[in-house]
Coordinates of C-alpha atoms in Angstrom, one line a residue:
X235 CA -0.9 -33.4 -34.0
X236 CA 1.2 -31.1 -32.5
X237 CA 0.8 -28.5 -30.1
X238 CA 2.2 -25.5 -28.8
X239 CA 1.7 -23.7 -25.8
X240 CA 0.9 -19.8 -26.5
X241 CA 0.2 -18.9 -23.1
X242 CA 2.8 -19.8 -20.5
X243 CA 4.4 -18.1 -17.2
X244 CA 7.9 -18.9 -16.1
X245 CA 9.4 -17.7 -12.4
X246 CA 9.6 -14.2 -14.1
X247 CA 5.5 -14.4 -13.3
X248 CA 5.6 -13.7 -9.7
X249 CA 3.0 -15.6 -8.0
X250 CA 1.6 -16.9 -11.0
X251 CA 4.5 -19.0 -12.6
X252 CA 7.4 -21.2 -11.2
X253 CA 9.2 -22.9 -13.6
X254 CA 12.9 -22.0 -14.4
X255 CA 13.6 -21.8 -18.4
X256 CA 16.1 -24.9 -18.0
X257 CA 13.3 -27.0 -17.0
X258 CA 10.9 -25.5 -19.1
X259 CA 12.5 -26.3 -22.2
X260 CA 13.3 -29.7 -21.0
X261 CA 9.8 -30.3 -20.5
X262 CA 9.2 -29.1 -23.8
X263 CA 11.5 -31.4 -25.3
X264 CA 10.7 -34.6 -23.7
X265 CA 6.7 -33.9 -24.9
X266 CA 8.4 -33.9 -28.8
X267 CA 6.7 -29.9 -28.6
X268 CA 8.7 -27.9 -31.8
X269 CA 7.8 -24.6 -30.3
X270 CA 6.5 -23.1 -26.9
X271 CA 5.6 -19.4 -26.5
X272 CA 6.5 -17.6 -23.1
X273 CA 3.8 -15.0 -21.6
X274 CA 5.2 -13.6 -18.5
X275 CA 3.2 -10.9 -16.8
X276 CA 4.3 -7.2 -18.1
X277 CA 7.8 -7.9 -18.5
X278 CA 10.4 -9.6 -20.7
X279 CA 13.1 -10.2 -18.1
X280 CA 13.8 -14.1 -19.0
X281 CA 13.1 -13.2 -23.1
X282 CA 16.7 -13.8 -23.8
X283 CA 17.8 -16.8 -21.3
X284 CA 14.7 -18.3 -22.9
X285 CA 15.4 -17.7 -26.7
X286 CA 19.1 -19.0 -26.2
X287 CA 18.4 -21.9 -24.4
X288 CA 15.5 -23.0 -26.7
X289 CA 17.5 -22.6 -29.6
X290 CA 20.5 -24.6 -28.4
X291 CA 17.7 -27.1 -28.0
X292 CA 16.1 -26.9 -31.1
X293 CA 12.9 -25.3 -29.8
X294 CA 11.5 -22.5 -31.7
X295 CA 10.7 -19.9 -29.2
X296 CA 7.7 -17.1 -29.4
X297 CA 8.8 -13.9 -27.4
X298 CA 5.3 -12.6 -25.4
X299 CA 4.2 -11.0 -23.0
X300 CA 0.7 -10.6 -21.1
X301 CA 0.0 -7.1 -20.5
X302 CA -2.6 -5.6 -18.6
X303 CA -5.2 -2.9 -19.5
X304 CA -6.6 -0.5 -17.8
X305 CA -10.3 -0.6 -17.5
X306 CA -12.9 1.5 -19.5
X307 CA -12.1 4.7 -17.4
X308 CA -8.5 4.5 -18.3
X309 CA -5.4 4.3 -15.9
X310 CA -6.1 7.9 -14.5
X311 CA -9.5 7.1 -12.6
X312 CA -8.2 4.9 -10.1
X313 CA -11.8 4.1 -9.2
X314 CA -12.1 1.0 -11.3
X315 CA -9.7 -1.3 -10.1
X316 CA -9.6 -3.6 -13.6
X317 CA -7.0 -4.7 -15.3
X318 CA -7.4 -6.8 -18.7
X319 CA -4.8 -9.1 -19.6
X320 CA -4.0 -8.9 -23.4
X321 CA -1.3 -11.6 -24.9
X322 CA 1.2 -10.2 -27.2
X323 CA 3.4 -12.3 -29.3
X324 CA 6.2 -11.1 -31.1
X325 CA 6.0 -12.3 -35.1
X326 CA 9.7 -11.3 -35.7
X327 CA 12.5 -9.0 -34.8
X328 CA 10.1 -5.7 -35.0
X329 CA 7.7 -7.4 -33.0
X330 CA 9.9 -8.5 -30.1
X331 CA 11.4 -4.6 -30.3
X332 CA 7.8 -3.4 -29.7
X333 CA 7.3 -5.8 -26.8
X334 CA 10.4 -4.6 -25.6
X335 CA 9.3 -0.9 -25.8
X336 CA 5.6 -1.8 -24.6
X337 CA 7.1 -3.3 -21.3
X338 CA 9.3 -0.6 -20.6
X339 CA 6.4 1.8 -21.1
X340 CA 4.2 0.3 -18.7
X341 CA 7.0 0.3 -16.3
X342 CA 7.8 3.6 -16.3
X343 CA 4.5 5.8 -17.3
X344 CA 1.3 3.2 -16.7
X345 CA 1.6 1.7 -13.6
X346 CA -2.1 0.9 -12.9
X347 CA -1.7 -1.5 -10.2
X348 CA 0.4 -3.8 -12.5
X349 CA 2.6 -2.8 -15.4

C-alpha cells in the first residue's frame, strides 16, 4: 500500500518546519513514496525548487499551501484572534496559478495575524 503526505511543512514555514527540499526529496525517495505535497504556511516560496527537485528524482510534486482563514467575525474585527487552517492543493496549472494569486493577495490585503 502506498502513502502520500498531503500536509507537510518545509523550512519556508518558519517555526513549524525545518526540512530543506533536497533532504525532503531524498527522504521521500528512500521511503519509496511516489508523490509528496508541500503545504507551507501562507506562502509558495519553495514551490519552484520543490517542483524541480521532485521531478528530477522521479517523484510527483503536489503543490499546495496551508492557508489561514479569519474567524467568524471576519478579518477586520480584531477582537477574535482566530486563524483556522485550510489545506489547499493544486490539481493542475490553473490550480497552481490560483494558489499564487491567493498567497499574494493574503500578503497584500489579508494579513490577519498570519498571511
